[in-house]
mmCIF file of C-alpha atoms in Angstrom:
data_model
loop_
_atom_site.group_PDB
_atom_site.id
_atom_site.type_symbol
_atom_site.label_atom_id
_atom_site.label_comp_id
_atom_site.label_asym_id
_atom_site.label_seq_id
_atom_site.Cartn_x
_atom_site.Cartn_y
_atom_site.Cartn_z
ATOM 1 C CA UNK V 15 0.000 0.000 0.000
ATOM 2 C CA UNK V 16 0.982 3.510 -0.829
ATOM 3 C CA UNK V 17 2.239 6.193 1.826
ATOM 4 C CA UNK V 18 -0.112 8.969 1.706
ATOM 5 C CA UNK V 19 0.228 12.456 3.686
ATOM 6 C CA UNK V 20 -2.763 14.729 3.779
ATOM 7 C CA UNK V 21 -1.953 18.299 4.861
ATOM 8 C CA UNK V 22 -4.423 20.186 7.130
ATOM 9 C CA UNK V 23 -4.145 23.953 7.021
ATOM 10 C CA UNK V 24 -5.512 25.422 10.451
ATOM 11 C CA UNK V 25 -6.080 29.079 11.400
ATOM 12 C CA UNK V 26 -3.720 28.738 14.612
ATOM 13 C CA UNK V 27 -1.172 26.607 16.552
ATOM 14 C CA UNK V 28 -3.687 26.118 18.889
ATOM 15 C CA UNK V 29 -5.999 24.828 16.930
ATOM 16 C CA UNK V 30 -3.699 22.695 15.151
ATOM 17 C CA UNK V 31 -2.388 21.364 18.541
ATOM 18 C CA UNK V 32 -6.347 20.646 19.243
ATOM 19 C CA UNK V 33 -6.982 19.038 15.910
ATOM 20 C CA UNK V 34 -3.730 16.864 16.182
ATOM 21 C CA UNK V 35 -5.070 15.268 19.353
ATOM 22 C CA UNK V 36 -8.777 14.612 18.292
ATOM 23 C CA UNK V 37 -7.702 12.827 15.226
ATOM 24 C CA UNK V 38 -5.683 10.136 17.072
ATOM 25 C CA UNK V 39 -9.418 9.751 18.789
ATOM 26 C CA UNK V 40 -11.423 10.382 15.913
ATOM 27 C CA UNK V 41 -9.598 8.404 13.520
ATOM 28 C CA UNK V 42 -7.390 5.609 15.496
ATOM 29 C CA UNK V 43 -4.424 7.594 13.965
ATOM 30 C CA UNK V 44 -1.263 5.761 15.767
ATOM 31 C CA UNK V 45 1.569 7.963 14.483
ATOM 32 C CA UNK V 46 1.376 11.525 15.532
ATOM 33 C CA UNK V 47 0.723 14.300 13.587
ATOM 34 C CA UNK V 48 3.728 16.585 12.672
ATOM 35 C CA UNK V 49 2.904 20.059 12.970
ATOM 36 C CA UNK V 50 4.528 22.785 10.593
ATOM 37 C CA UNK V 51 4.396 26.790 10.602
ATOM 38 C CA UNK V 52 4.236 28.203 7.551
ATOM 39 C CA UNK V 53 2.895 31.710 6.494
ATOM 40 C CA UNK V 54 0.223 31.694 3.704
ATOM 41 C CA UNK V 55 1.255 32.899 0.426
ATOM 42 C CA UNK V 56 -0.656 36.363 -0.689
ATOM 43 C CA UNK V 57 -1.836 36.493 2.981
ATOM 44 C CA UNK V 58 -1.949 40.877 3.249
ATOM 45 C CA UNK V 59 -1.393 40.237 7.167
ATOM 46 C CA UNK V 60 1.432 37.741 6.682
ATOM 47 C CA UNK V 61 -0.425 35.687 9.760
ATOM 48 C CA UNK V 62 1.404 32.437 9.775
ATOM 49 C CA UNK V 63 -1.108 29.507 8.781
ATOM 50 C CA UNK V 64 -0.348 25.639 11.052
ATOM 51 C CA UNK V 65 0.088 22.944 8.859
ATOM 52 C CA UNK V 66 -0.365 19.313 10.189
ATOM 53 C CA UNK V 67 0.677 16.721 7.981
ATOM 54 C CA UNK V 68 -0.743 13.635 8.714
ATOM 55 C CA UNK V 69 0.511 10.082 7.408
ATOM 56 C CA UNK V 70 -2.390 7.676 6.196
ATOM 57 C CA UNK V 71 0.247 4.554 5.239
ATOM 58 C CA UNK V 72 -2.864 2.241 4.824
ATOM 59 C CA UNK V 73 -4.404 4.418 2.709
ATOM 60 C CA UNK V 74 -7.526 4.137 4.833
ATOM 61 C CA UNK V 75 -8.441 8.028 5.577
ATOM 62 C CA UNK V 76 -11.173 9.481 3.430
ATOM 63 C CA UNK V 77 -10.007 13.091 1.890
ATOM 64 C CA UNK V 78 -13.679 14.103 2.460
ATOM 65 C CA UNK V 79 -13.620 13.512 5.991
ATOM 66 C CA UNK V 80 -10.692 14.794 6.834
ATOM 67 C CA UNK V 81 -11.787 18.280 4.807
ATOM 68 C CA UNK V 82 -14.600 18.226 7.126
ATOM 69 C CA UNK V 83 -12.408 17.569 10.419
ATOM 70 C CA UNK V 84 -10.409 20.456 9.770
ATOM 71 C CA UNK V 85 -13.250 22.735 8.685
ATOM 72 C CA UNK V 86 -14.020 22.392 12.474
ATOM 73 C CA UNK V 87 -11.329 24.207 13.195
ATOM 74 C CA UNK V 88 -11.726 26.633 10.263
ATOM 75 C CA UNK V 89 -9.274 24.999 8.078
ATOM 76 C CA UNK V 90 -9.238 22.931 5.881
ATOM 77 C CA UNK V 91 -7.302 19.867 3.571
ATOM 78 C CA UNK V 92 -4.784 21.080 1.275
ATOM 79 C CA UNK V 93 -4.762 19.284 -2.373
ATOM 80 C CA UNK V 94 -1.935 17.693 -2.965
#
């Protein structure tokens, strides 16, 4: 099976840090989430954006879902 990484932009690092720990619930994710700062390109207030990048090695994760998830933090699930 492939290695897949979805990326999960979120507003804050709170919210990322948040989001990171309800997916291991929500999702039986065993391998944590790796959270990464990065500012948003064209952004006029140059607020920096979280990124959590989350590995799916069974492939098992819907996109769909995981769009939703973060849209419960504001965010959402970056295209790769």
């Amino acid at each position: 099976m492939s290695d897949v990484r979805h990326v999960l932009v979120l507003p804050d690092r709170d919210a990322a840090e948040e989001a990171a720990e309800a997916l291991g619930e929500r999702f039986g994710i065993d391998e944590e989430p790796r959270l990464v700062r990065d500012a948003l390109a064209g952004e006029d207030d140059a607020e920096d954006a979280q990124w959590l990048v989350v590995r799916d090695e069974a492939g098992r994760l819907d996109p769909a879902e995981l769009d939703a998830f973060a849209g419960e933090w504001d965010g959402w699930r970056e295209e790769p």
